[in-house]
XYZ file of C-alpha atoms in Angstrom:
762
model
C 65.810 -128.633 -4.193
C 67.025 -129.693 -7.615
C 70.633 -130.878 -7.534
C 72.841 -133.150 -9.607
C 76.492 -134.300 -9.595
C 79.209 -132.323 -11.415
C 79.278 -134.901 -14.223
C 76.227 -136.233 -16.067
C 77.514 -139.195 -18.105
C 75.239 -140.988 -20.534
C 75.639 -144.243 -18.558
C 73.838 -142.635 -15.646
C 70.748 -142.042 -17.794
C 70.202 -145.676 -18.792
C 67.011 -147.196 -17.400
C 67.860 -149.207 -14.293
C 66.982 -152.888 -13.959
C 63.480 -152.782 -12.466
C 63.821 -156.304 -11.016
C 67.016 -155.616 -9.056
C 66.937 -156.093 -5.280
C 68.138 -153.968 -3.699
C 66.623 -151.599 -6.259
C 68.849 -149.156 -8.108
C 67.716 -145.868 -6.586
C 70.128 -143.394 -8.205
C 72.054 -144.799 -11.139
C 73.609 -141.427 -11.971
C 75.166 -141.105 -8.523
C 76.298 -144.739 -8.638
C 78.125 -143.955 -11.881
C 79.745 -140.732 -10.661
C 80.813 -142.388 -7.384
C 83.137 -144.525 -9.496
C 85.009 -141.371 -10.550
C 86.397 -140.788 -7.040
C 90.181 -141.204 -6.952
C 92.227 -142.716 -4.125
C 94.625 -139.754 -3.904
C 91.800 -137.330 -3.109
C 89.608 -138.913 -0.452
C 87.478 -136.725 1.837
C 88.396 -135.644 4.494
C 91.922 -137.143 4.583
C 94.364 -136.605 1.712
C 97.144 -139.057 0.823
C 99.618 -136.999 2.887
C 97.478 -137.117 6.088
C 96.428 -133.509 5.619
C 92.891 -132.189 5.945
C 91.175 -132.442 2.543
C 87.930 -130.525 2.093
C 86.798 -132.218 -1.109
C 87.202 -135.203 -3.400
C 89.193 -135.803 -6.563
C 87.077 -136.980 -9.470
C 88.063 -138.186 -12.931
C 85.349 -139.223 -15.416
C 85.785 -142.241 -17.644
C 85.827 -139.932 -20.687
C 88.249 -137.002 -20.610
C 85.886 -134.790 -22.602
C 83.018 -135.265 -20.128
C 82.217 -131.651 -19.155
C 82.142 -130.343 -15.599
C 78.673 -128.963 -14.826
C 77.074 -126.755 -12.199
C 75.302 -128.933 -9.646
C 72.501 -126.415 -8.991
C 71.351 -122.939 -9.955
C 73.710 -120.460 -8.358
C 75.514 -117.138 -8.185
C 79.173 -116.958 -9.162
C 81.267 -115.961 -6.131
C 84.696 -116.136 -7.789
C 86.381 -117.751 -10.780
C 89.554 -118.011 -12.809
C 90.002 -118.961 -16.451
C 93.545 -119.760 -17.603
C 94.824 -119.626 -21.149
C 97.453 -122.289 -20.501
C 98.673 -124.767 -17.921
C 101.314 -123.750 -15.383
C 104.388 -125.167 -13.715
C 103.254 -126.877 -10.518
C 106.801 -126.846 -9.150
C 108.452 -129.631 -11.090
C 109.612 -127.677 -14.128
C 106.725 -128.786 -16.374
C 103.430 -127.196 -17.422
C 101.481 -129.820 -15.530
C 98.922 -127.944 -13.411
C 95.635 -126.130 -14.014
C 94.545 -123.270 -11.771
C 91.120 -122.641 -13.305
C 88.182 -122.787 -10.888
C 84.585 -121.687 -10.318
C 83.021 -121.079 -6.890
C 79.201 -120.942 -6.744
C 76.705 -119.969 -4.054
C 73.375 -121.807 -3.983
C 70.228 -120.885 -2.059
C 67.289 -123.255 -2.230
C 64.585 -124.921 -0.126
C 64.239 -128.451 1.241
C 60.813 -128.406 2.904
C 58.663 -126.906 5.665
C 60.172 -123.445 5.271
C 63.761 -124.749 5.341
C 66.130 -122.527 3.354
C 69.495 -124.103 2.585
C 72.485 -122.000 1.503
C 75.686 -123.761 0.468
C 78.690 -123.397 -1.843
C 80.129 -125.653 -4.517
C 83.726 -125.402 -5.727
C 85.256 -126.828 -8.927
C 89.081 -126.603 -9.101
C 91.696 -127.613 -11.699
C 89.549 -126.755 -14.724
C 91.326 -127.259 -18.039
C 93.148 -124.361 -19.692
C 91.761 -122.877 -22.895
C 94.826 -123.923 -24.933
C 94.070 -127.584 -24.265
C 90.448 -127.611 -25.435
C 91.303 -128.792 -28.943
C 93.300 -131.749 -27.608
C 90.166 -133.294 -26.091
C 87.594 -131.990 -28.547
C 86.045 -129.552 -26.072
C 83.799 -126.830 -27.486
C 84.284 -123.546 -25.651
C 81.000 -122.250 -27.072
C 79.211 -124.508 -24.597
C 80.517 -122.355 -21.732
C 78.799 -119.288 -20.279
C 80.223 -116.121 -21.811
C 82.331 -115.186 -18.748
C 84.257 -118.483 -18.918
C 85.285 -118.231 -22.573
C 88.210 -115.821 -22.110
C 91.144 -115.886 -19.675
C 90.846 -113.726 -16.594
C 93.198 -110.705 -16.707
C 96.660 -111.167 -15.228
C 100.159 -112.374 -15.750
C 101.264 -115.094 -18.141
C 104.089 -116.731 -16.191
C 101.924 -117.622 -13.182
C 98.256 -118.387 -12.768
C 96.038 -115.430 -13.619
C 94.499 -113.683 -10.610
C 91.094 -114.888 -9.552
C 88.102 -112.662 -10.273
C 85.030 -111.874 -8.209
C 81.795 -112.946 -9.808
C 79.727 -109.785 -10.067
C 76.108 -110.301 -11.153
C 76.994 -113.592 -12.777
C 74.632 -116.565 -12.524
C 74.594 -120.126 -13.817
C 71.848 -122.705 -14.128
C 72.089 -126.328 -13.073
C 73.713 -128.458 -15.775
C 75.533 -125.448 -17.308
C 79.030 -126.418 -18.497
C 81.754 -124.834 -16.344
C 84.730 -126.384 -18.123
C 86.595 -129.666 -18.460
C 88.886 -131.616 -16.165
C 92.465 -130.397 -15.954
C 95.351 -131.577 -13.770
C 97.426 -130.833 -10.705
C 101.093 -131.919 -10.728
C 100.310 -134.034 -13.781
C 97.437 -135.937 -12.139
C 94.218 -135.400 -14.037
C 91.263 -134.743 -11.787
C 88.633 -132.278 -10.667
C 88.871 -131.148 -7.056
C 85.220 -130.809 -5.976
C 83.971 -129.358 -2.677
C 80.701 -128.492 -0.963
C 80.749 -126.354 2.175
C 78.650 -123.941 4.240
C 79.416 -120.896 6.354
C 78.900 -121.169 10.103
C 75.828 -118.926 10.007
C 74.183 -120.845 7.165
C 75.125 -124.174 8.734
C 73.583 -123.379 12.106
C 70.484 -121.828 10.501
C 69.747 -125.124 8.754
C 71.319 -127.891 10.828
C 70.454 -126.345 14.181
C 66.983 -127.833 13.690
C 68.297 -131.302 12.875
C 69.869 -134.019 15.022
C 73.322 -133.668 13.520
C 75.876 -133.855 16.323
C 73.508 -135.252 18.939
C 75.106 -138.358 20.498
C 71.753 -140.066 21.045
C 68.789 -139.893 18.650
C 65.433 -138.524 19.741
C 62.017 -138.279 18.117
C 61.778 -135.849 15.212
C 60.393 -132.559 16.528
C 59.061 -131.007 13.324
C 57.322 -132.105 10.139
C 60.313 -131.883 7.810
C 60.404 -135.427 6.488
C 61.864 -136.758 3.249
C 64.001 -139.515 1.794
C 64.210 -142.766 3.711
C 62.315 -143.189 6.983
C 63.904 -144.748 10.060
C 62.617 -146.459 13.200
C 64.429 -147.310 16.416
C 62.582 -150.157 18.134
C 63.495 -150.903 21.777
C 64.561 -154.405 22.777
C 61.725 -156.492 24.154
C 59.057 -155.005 21.885
C 56.186 -157.357 21.096
C 55.878 -158.682 17.537
C 52.743 -160.483 16.338
C 52.136 -163.100 13.684
C 49.102 -161.105 12.498
C 47.681 -157.703 13.471
C 45.088 -157.918 16.273
C 41.584 -158.484 14.923
C 42.640 -160.418 11.823
C 40.072 -163.058 10.856
C 40.555 -166.724 10.007
C 41.478 -165.740 6.469
C 44.318 -163.515 7.741
C 42.392 -160.390 6.805
C 41.834 -157.251 8.834
C 38.909 -155.157 7.594
C 39.278 -156.933 4.259
C 43.044 -156.277 3.946
C 45.112 -159.456 3.588
C 48.221 -159.985 5.719
C 50.801 -162.761 5.401
C 51.049 -164.945 8.487
C 54.435 -164.263 10.099
C 55.889 -165.038 13.541
C 55.226 -163.789 17.066
C 57.972 -163.063 19.593
C 59.973 -160.251 21.184
C 63.168 -158.793 19.793
C 66.208 -159.577 21.906
C 68.157 -156.507 20.749
C 67.342 -152.965 19.791
C 66.407 -152.716 16.089
C 67.321 -149.992 13.606
C 64.881 -150.060 10.691
C 65.276 -148.310 7.336
C 62.209 -148.025 5.073
C 61.813 -146.603 1.596
C 59.359 -146.806 -1.303
C 60.462 -147.229 -4.886
C 58.115 -147.532 -7.880
C 55.191 -148.562 -5.736
C 56.952 -151.189 -3.632
C 58.120 -150.797 -0.071
C 61.588 -151.978 0.996
C 62.793 -152.533 4.562
C 66.291 -153.090 5.956
C 66.866 -153.985 9.617
C 69.967 -154.019 11.829
C 70.243 -155.449 15.339
C 72.033 -152.919 17.539
C 74.202 -154.025 20.443
C 76.327 -151.306 22.006
C 78.481 -149.817 19.244
C 78.007 -152.700 16.820
C 75.297 -153.402 14.276
C 74.374 -156.664 12.609
C 72.420 -156.600 9.360
C 69.435 -158.945 9.636
C 68.160 -158.483 6.073
C 70.714 -159.588 3.464
C 68.490 -157.961 0.848
C 65.717 -155.477 1.632
C 62.362 -157.092 2.408
C 60.108 -156.118 -0.490
C 56.363 -155.543 -0.177
C 55.181 -155.326 -3.775
C 52.625 -152.641 -4.703
C 52.509 -151.393 -1.098
C 52.226 -147.767 -2.215
C 49.790 -148.390 -5.064
C 47.471 -150.114 -2.548
C 48.017 -147.524 0.191
C 44.742 -145.658 -0.356
C 42.761 -148.900 -0.199
C 44.561 -149.926 2.997
C 44.084 -146.496 4.578
C 40.324 -146.402 3.956
C 39.917 -149.949 5.324
C 42.243 -149.775 8.333
C 41.590 -146.169 9.409
C 37.863 -145.525 8.767
C 37.822 -142.669 11.321
C 40.190 -140.647 9.105
C 41.784 -142.385 6.110
C 43.818 -139.230 5.359
C 45.708 -139.567 8.646
C 45.996 -143.311 8.089
C 47.511 -142.739 4.653
C 50.359 -140.783 6.261
C 50.821 -143.364 9.000
C 51.254 -146.037 6.353
C 53.791 -143.921 4.446
C 55.743 -142.158 7.210
C 54.842 -144.002 10.408
C 53.543 -140.672 11.742
C 51.066 -137.940 10.807
C 52.608 -134.833 9.258
C 49.501 -132.898 8.201
C 48.108 -130.105 10.409
C 45.260 -130.824 12.866
C 45.258 -134.632 12.698
C 42.023 -136.380 13.605
C 43.332 -139.737 14.746
C 45.826 -138.205 17.157
C 42.979 -136.616 19.116
C 40.814 -139.737 19.347
C 40.318 -141.695 22.578
C 39.773 -145.348 23.429
C 41.531 -148.097 21.473
C 44.499 -146.565 19.703
C 43.150 -145.516 16.284
C 46.705 -144.820 15.083
C 47.938 -148.399 15.427
C 50.237 -148.972 12.454
C 51.224 -152.591 12.011
C 54.363 -152.790 9.911
C 56.180 -155.867 8.722
C 59.668 -155.922 10.271
C 62.434 -158.501 10.604
C 63.166 -158.870 14.340
C 65.777 -161.679 14.216
C 67.709 -163.511 11.520
C 65.158 -165.171 9.259
C 62.194 -164.101 11.428
C 59.555 -161.457 10.702
C 56.534 -160.193 12.563
C 54.155 -157.256 12.741
C 54.925 -154.425 15.147
C 52.794 -151.379 15.964
C 55.138 -148.454 15.259
C 52.774 -145.723 16.475
C 53.831 -145.648 20.190
C 56.123 -142.800 21.253
C 58.637 -145.379 22.514
C 59.502 -146.158 18.881
C 61.567 -143.290 17.463
C 60.582 -142.118 14.004
C 63.028 -140.143 11.860
C 63.921 -139.546 8.215
C 66.877 -138.454 6.114
C 65.852 -134.861 6.866
C 67.001 -135.339 10.484
C 70.721 -136.176 9.856
C 70.783 -138.432 12.895
C 73.606 -140.573 14.193
C 71.333 -143.546 13.408
C 71.825 -142.823 9.717
C 75.600 -142.541 10.254
C 76.039 -138.741 10.313
C 78.880 -137.428 12.491
C 79.713 -133.832 13.301
C 83.502 -133.384 13.412
C 84.586 -130.219 15.194
C 86.828 -129.044 18.033
C 86.954 -131.692 20.747
C 85.879 -134.409 18.320
C 88.368 -134.327 15.480
C 91.233 -136.527 14.287
C 93.040 -133.444 12.925
C 95.621 -131.480 14.872
C 96.147 -127.726 14.486
C 98.501 -128.358 11.582
C 95.751 -130.187 9.717
C 97.389 -133.617 9.998
C 95.209 -136.627 10.760
C 96.100 -139.014 13.582
C 95.157 -142.608 12.836
C 94.347 -143.482 16.451
C 92.093 -140.459 16.866
C 90.362 -141.325 13.601
C 89.775 -144.933 14.695
C 88.287 -143.707 17.964
C 85.736 -141.539 16.139
C 84.937 -144.412 13.783
C 84.554 -146.699 16.816
C 86.952 -149.096 15.094
C 88.344 -151.496 17.685
C 90.159 -153.705 15.189
C 93.923 -153.451 14.965
C 95.024 -152.382 11.492
C 98.671 -151.564 12.172
C 101.631 -153.340 13.648
C 103.437 -152.256 16.795
C 106.220 -151.047 14.558
C 103.742 -148.909 12.576
C 102.397 -147.352 15.769
C 105.903 -146.436 16.936
C 106.862 -144.605 13.746
C 108.240 -141.107 14.161
C 108.815 -140.074 10.535
C 105.834 -138.208 9.145
C 106.119 -139.732 5.669
C 105.923 -143.250 7.110
C 102.846 -142.269 9.123
C 101.332 -141.071 5.854
C 101.771 -144.528 4.349
C 100.140 -146.232 7.334
C 97.133 -143.911 7.308
C 96.788 -144.096 3.528
C 96.768 -147.888 3.679
C 94.176 -147.840 6.461
C 91.788 -145.612 4.503
C 92.343 -146.905 0.972
C 92.156 -150.601 1.829
C 89.114 -150.370 4.079
C 85.860 -149.762 2.243
C 83.843 -149.626 5.483
C 86.068 -146.803 6.728
C 85.633 -144.846 3.504
C 81.853 -145.275 3.739
C 81.862 -143.871 7.268
C 84.020 -140.935 6.198
C 81.340 -139.969 3.657
C 79.062 -139.104 6.584
C 81.584 -136.840 8.339
C 80.535 -133.172 8.474
C 83.736 -131.332 9.325
C 84.516 -127.872 10.672
C 87.811 -126.678 9.219
C 89.514 -123.810 7.369
C 89.717 -123.829 3.591
C 92.877 -125.070 1.916
C 92.388 -122.213 -0.576
C 92.842 -119.633 2.191
C 96.497 -118.510 2.191
C 96.308 -117.351 5.826
C 96.401 -121.037 6.837
C 99.521 -121.927 4.875
C 102.051 -121.637 7.674
C 100.000 -123.805 10.044
C 99.459 -126.415 7.369
C 102.938 -126.708 5.943
C 105.564 -125.577 8.451
C 106.271 -129.199 9.392
C 107.819 -129.566 5.953
C 110.833 -127.705 7.400
C 111.302 -130.189 10.264
C 114.242 -132.540 10.376
C 113.821 -135.370 7.879
C 111.119 -133.501 5.922
C 111.268 -132.186 2.361
C 112.317 -128.566 3.047
C 114.553 -129.158 6.088
C 117.402 -126.636 5.826
C 116.014 -125.174 2.587
C 114.310 -121.904 3.515
C 114.519 -120.615 -0.062
C 112.864 -123.732 -1.407
C 110.115 -123.519 1.226
C 109.526 -119.831 0.402
C 109.259 -120.665 -3.309
C 106.784 -123.431 -2.491
C 104.584 -121.076 -0.429
C 104.737 -118.422 -3.174
C 103.584 -120.921 -5.796
C 100.880 -122.185 -3.476
C 99.537 -118.672 -2.924
C 99.365 -118.075 -6.675
C 96.830 -120.892 -6.932
C 94.803 -119.772 -3.899
C 91.962 -117.267 -4.201
C 90.295 -116.679 -0.823
C 90.770 -112.907 -1.039
C 88.235 -112.842 -3.904
C 85.458 -114.596 -1.994
C 84.399 -112.137 0.754
C 85.029 -114.875 3.326
C 87.153 -113.769 6.272
C 90.780 -114.893 6.336
C 91.168 -117.885 8.643
C 87.408 -118.428 8.810
C 86.339 -121.977 9.562
C 83.628 -123.531 7.414
C 81.532 -126.703 7.495
C 82.463 -129.248 4.837
C 80.586 -132.280 3.492
C 81.598 -135.204 1.354
C 80.300 -133.532 -1.798
C 78.946 -136.651 -3.538
C 77.248 -137.823 -0.333
C 75.702 -134.352 0.027
C 74.380 -134.410 -3.548
C 73.068 -137.971 -3.264
C 71.208 -137.230 -0.047
C 69.576 -133.969 -1.064
C 68.421 -135.446 -4.372
C 65.887 -137.311 -2.193
C 64.232 -134.246 -0.670
C 61.774 -133.647 -3.524
C 60.847 -130.151 -2.321
C 61.382 -127.377 -4.878
C 62.031 -123.721 -4.149
C 59.636 -121.173 -5.627
C 62.192 -120.400 -8.302
C 62.632 -124.074 -9.212
C 58.876 -124.635 -9.218
C 58.395 -121.618 -11.482
C 60.945 -122.918 -13.983
C 59.072 -126.240 -14.161
C 55.881 -124.613 -15.464
C 56.771 -121.285 -17.043
C 58.187 -122.378 -20.380
C 56.333 -120.999 -23.391
C 53.570 -123.237 -24.753
C 53.160 -123.457 -28.504
C 50.203 -124.447 -30.631
C 50.742 -125.278 -34.293
C 54.235 -123.861 -34.016
C 53.028 -120.488 -32.738
C 53.720 -119.057 -29.316
C 50.629 -118.840 -27.107
C 52.018 -116.803 -24.252
C 55.365 -116.390 -22.516
C 55.200 -116.258 -18.713
C 57.970 -114.672 -16.701
C 59.592 -116.209 -13.667
C 58.237 -113.332 -11.569
C 54.670 -114.029 -12.734
C 54.996 -117.711 -11.877
C 56.333 -116.929 -8.401
C 53.352 -114.615 -7.827
C 51.051 -117.468 -8.800
C 52.717 -119.630 -6.167
C 52.214 -116.956 -3.491
C 49.374 -114.505 -4.056
C 45.640 -115.247 -3.958
C 43.117 -114.230 -6.599
C 39.505 -115.228 -7.085
C 40.896 -118.150 -9.088
C 43.473 -119.563 -6.655
C 44.445 -119.490 -2.965
C 47.356 -117.710 -1.318
C 50.489 -119.552 -0.144
C 50.095 -122.240 -2.759
C 53.785 -123.152 -2.779
C 54.199 -124.843 0.649
C 50.810 -126.558 0.432
C 51.660 -127.891 -3.024
C 54.843 -129.546 -1.823
C 53.270 -130.865 1.370
C 50.693 -132.662 -0.772
C 53.331 -133.906 -3.209
C 55.285 -135.378 -0.300
C 52.194 -136.969 1.239
C 51.102 -138.664 -1.971
C 54.557 -139.682 -3.141
C 54.743 -137.480 -6.232
C 57.935 -135.760 -5.096
C 59.741 -139.079 -4.690
C 60.837 -139.060 -8.337
C 61.425 -136.465 -11.033
C 59.356 -138.606 -13.406
C 56.214 -138.468 -11.245
C 56.599 -134.757 -10.565
C 57.100 -134.015 -14.274
C 53.923 -135.926 -15.124
C 52.032 -133.837 -12.571
C 53.450 -130.556 -13.899
C 52.536 -131.652 -17.417
C 48.921 -132.206 -16.386
C 48.806 -128.916 -14.458
C 49.937 -127.103 -17.582
C 46.496 -127.787 -19.044
C 44.401 -128.227 -15.880
C 45.366 -124.902 -14.264
C 46.740 -122.820 -17.130
C 50.168 -123.102 -15.529
C 48.870 -122.487 -11.988
C 46.746 -119.473 -12.954
C 43.358 -120.899 -11.917
C 42.131 -123.669 -9.596
C 38.404 -123.278 -10.236
C 36.095 -124.039 -13.137
C 34.835 -120.854 -14.829
C 31.551 -120.192 -16.565
C 33.034 -118.344 -19.526
C 30.707 -115.421 -18.884
C 27.603 -117.559 -19.344
C 25.345 -117.337 -16.251
C 23.613 -120.558 -17.332
C 26.863 -122.508 -17.756
C 26.522 -124.591 -14.572
C 22.847 -125.418 -15.182
C 23.973 -128.316 -17.368
C 25.393 -129.907 -14.212
C 22.095 -129.743 -12.305
C 20.179 -132.939 -11.345
C 17.984 -134.390 -14.065
C 20.450 -133.405 -16.758
C 22.767 -135.988 -18.358
C 25.907 -134.254 -17.137
C 24.499 -133.664 -13.656
C 23.316 -137.238 -13.286
C 26.712 -138.553 -14.321
C 28.308 -136.335 -11.680
C 25.826 -137.501 -9.038
C 24.382 -134.058 -8.288
C 21.008 -134.315 -6.501
C 19.958 -130.821 -5.362
C 19.198 -127.608 -7.195
C 22.353 -125.508 -7.124
C 24.696 -128.512 -7.052
C 26.047 -127.600 -10.480
C 27.680 -124.410 -9.239
C 28.134 -125.609 -5.649
C 30.252 -128.574 -6.718
C 31.962 -127.050 -9.730
C 35.542 -128.027 -10.407
C 38.014 -126.860 -7.762
C 41.611 -127.765 -6.992
C 44.810 -128.379 -8.946
C 43.068 -131.330 -10.585
C 39.526 -130.137 -10.344
C 37.277 -131.971 -7.922
C 33.785 -131.976 -9.511
C 30.351 -133.225 -8.441
C 28.660 -133.875 -5.091
C 29.872 -137.500 -4.664
C 33.514 -136.504 -5.125
C 33.180 -133.693 -2.582
C 31.473 -136.103 -0.170
C 34.063 -138.849 -0.682
C 36.930 -136.438 -0.141
C 35.218 -135.217 3.035
C 34.931 -138.779 4.337
C 38.596 -139.299 3.578
C 39.582 -136.189 5.594
C 36.917 -136.731 8.329
C 35.446 -133.344 7.377
C 32.513 -132.052 5.357
C 32.809 -130.377 1.993
C 29.172 -130.451 0.870
C 28.003 -127.067 2.193
C 28.538 -123.895 0.195
C 31.317 -122.541 2.432
C 33.081 -125.866 2.946
C 32.953 -126.675 -0.760
C 34.457 -123.287 -1.559
C 37.362 -124.009 0.834
C 38.714 -126.390 -1.815
C 39.567 -123.170 -3.644
C 40.274 -120.694 -0.847
C 42.365 -122.929 1.432
C 45.701 -123.814 -0.181
C 46.106 -127.046 1.765
C 42.654 -128.261 0.667
C 43.308 -127.162 -2.913
C 46.409 -129.317 -3.140
C 45.413 -132.200 -0.879
C 42.119 -132.774 -2.715
C 44.076 -133.184 -5.931
C 46.577 -135.488 -4.224
C 43.608 -137.561 -3.000
C 42.316 -137.831 -6.554
C 45.777 -138.854 -7.787
C 46.187 -141.520 -5.073
C 42.752 -143.165 -5.333
C 42.254 -143.103 -9.104
C 41.669 -146.554 -10.593
C 41.251 -146.962 -14.326
C 38.969 -149.623 -15.796
C 38.441 -151.238 -19.149
C 35.302 -152.809 -20.623
C 35.668 -156.514 -21.456
C 33.366 -159.352 -22.468
C 32.753 -161.896 -19.683
C 33.467 -165.348 -21.118
C 30.812 -166.966 -18.912
C 27.916 -164.526 -18.999
C 28.736 -163.122 -22.448
C 28.036 -159.685 -21.000
C 30.336 -156.711 -20.886
C 31.837 -155.730 -17.557
C 34.419 -153.320 -16.189
C 37.702 -154.730 -14.875
C 40.612 -152.800 -13.326
C 43.269 -151.546 -15.704
C 46.723 -151.333 -14.166
C 47.150 -150.581 -10.466
C 45.339 -148.027 -8.278
C 46.937 -144.559 -8.154
C 48.061 -142.409 -11.062
C 51.577 -142.943 -9.709
C 51.422 -146.403 -11.289
C 50.968 -144.889 -14.744
C 53.511 -142.133 -14.112
C 56.094 -144.752 -13.104
C 55.873 -146.426 -16.524
C 58.119 -143.895 -18.233
C 58.484 -140.679 -20.211
C 57.322 -141.570 -23.712
C 54.406 -140.001 -25.550
C 52.396 -143.140 -24.802
C 53.120 -142.807 -21.078
C 51.953 -139.182 -21.127
C 48.746 -140.228 -22.872
C 48.070 -142.920 -20.247
C 48.491 -140.431 -17.386
C 46.285 -137.965 -19.253
C 43.485 -140.551 -19.555
C 43.442 -140.863 -15.759
C 42.529 -137.171 -15.539
C 40.861 -136.396 -18.841
C 39.660 -139.590 -20.586
C 39.056 -137.667 -23.795
C 42.703 -136.600 -23.888
C 41.857 -132.916 -24.348
C 44.814 -130.534 -24.684
C 47.223 -133.457 -25.002
C 49.711 -131.226 -26.814
C 49.825 -128.803 -23.861
C 50.178 -131.671 -21.402
C 52.973 -133.174 -23.498
C 54.890 -129.926 -23.804
C 54.393 -129.246 -20.101
C 55.725 -132.693 -19.201
C 58.878 -132.436 -21.300
C 59.541 -128.882 -20.136
C 59.309 -129.924 -16.478
C 61.152 -133.210 -16.991
C 64.167 -131.418 -18.446
C 64.245 -129.078 -15.426
C 63.967 -131.971 -12.968
C 66.045 -134.787 -14.439
C 69.690 -135.173 -15.475
C 69.245 -134.998 -19.252
C 71.592 -132.422 -20.718
C 69.441 -131.688 -23.770
C 65.656 -131.143 -23.851
C 63.761 -134.056 -25.333
C 62.210 -133.805 -28.794
C 60.404 -137.118 -28.362
C 57.003 -135.700 -29.235
C 55.126 -133.845 -31.946
C 52.627 -131.108 -31.061
C 49.087 -131.823 -32.229
C 48.501 -130.020 -35.522
């Protein structure tokens, strides 16, 4: 799922401080979060009414509003000029775009949702802010047909599509207040299809029941769990099977522990809270950092889990095994899955705890659990009454806020406008409350559905309210309101309730998932490759999707899910930079996913050069006649030579050195992708240096283990060359790899213009 916020300011693209702790995980979202305005907080507006979105205003008025993901246009309105919002001035903008998005988030999980952008600037005002209407899709360049004295009627979007990052317009105003009203919601059917498999709405967390796992990982450790100073079996040098451990402290935790773990640029970070009833106490003022944890993960897995390092690799990353048919899970005797993780168990005290037992719950962001703060707000659990007004006491109860924030006089207020002030003060002045509100997932009708108007606004006619005794004024207000609404153009049923999310929280969370749909994957590798300025071949989206699905003699079937399972396992999907580097290499290695096997070019003697007693065969370690063809290159990054096939087999606790098993690296999609992930994770580069003592040349490690280390360095031409040398030391087809990287990186990241920071090899 590729998603971004509705603004992509240049400040969000600046390289984050690598030394910061806690690390800066999403600078773009941090920047856009600052655009949220106090008069448009989700899900409570300044007047206590239900508010399905947020109000955003960028620091620069000419910052364009952009589509957050590829989507179909459901409805839209383009206005030539601003309109009278009821105060006698042309102070309101009725332009909007409503998009439908369908994508994937992992393990066969289709997600369908809608994004709404309201109060887009009128065409007449473009010159005043220097906006260029030519940047808009064609359908947004002219006003929608309709009257001139009131907002033009909304239009249905028929066969209209937009791509992520497309400009939809610029920020307009409502009643003179400049802002974009931004929403994300789902229909009931789409919501239950996706979230019915998660823990959203469950009052107590339970163990994850499927293999959908992404983002941050979470543990719930029962009180009284044993912590050790060192893992059992550590020697006098604090090493276990050659892996060094810091000496910590042994004890038992007095309270239940909620643990958050994430990996960023090779290092692992852990936050811990002590949980007592409804309260939590943060035990780690800054996340505990384990430097290079991920870069060393392959080494640790092979040493600590010799029975099946592949399973151990996942235990070290996720705390559980996600791959099919695990070996360690079926073993008997001493627990081969013991996973000793470093965790703070009391203020200033750390120890090692085995997280593999079932008693320790293991979840991730994919589960939407109450542990991570998510709350499902629907009938029976809502602070909103039928008229859409929020009650402060009901809200505090849901937030489990026992502190008193209002005086007795405030609580006794009868006038609605005074209650508005009390609630507004409570929300605006309390950052912790606003943070909790970001995790509310609310069932409610749309404020753009005119069938809800009477329920929402009839209190305005009550004694002491604005339209008391003024039926004509109230009727004029409702008429104006309806002119801005557009639900009849959406195909949603009148009065239908939807599921709403804090839109920025939704975007921030799903940016972590790393799983791409077939369409998104195709766009990352299909762009035309050029040599010496000439087009080599253009590949259609449909062709690329077939390559992700259909088997040939050159590639397996069902490549798409296996590809993303491997990318998740080996950490490549944790950043757009890593994934772009991989796609860049696959551009050359697989001909843009066309082939996953080394060909002979029509020469029946081609593989004889890889036989034993030939220079190439000896370098590859082939020892038997037939090894040249038997262990030819297979996989996304082609596994070649008997020793590599044998080493990968030892890693998986399987054999790949017979004819049939070796060929499964090509015919089995999981093997095809996992073997290449294995290569990526274990690759260590070396350089030849002169030993100062012996005066002889020797090889010493260059950089850290894992190609991820080199991919994390950046996106320059030099960085691409360094990643290339991990796979092809001679740097063959560097121009293809470079073009493939920049093509994919533009699709995956938040840059609004493709990079020209390279020159094709002439």
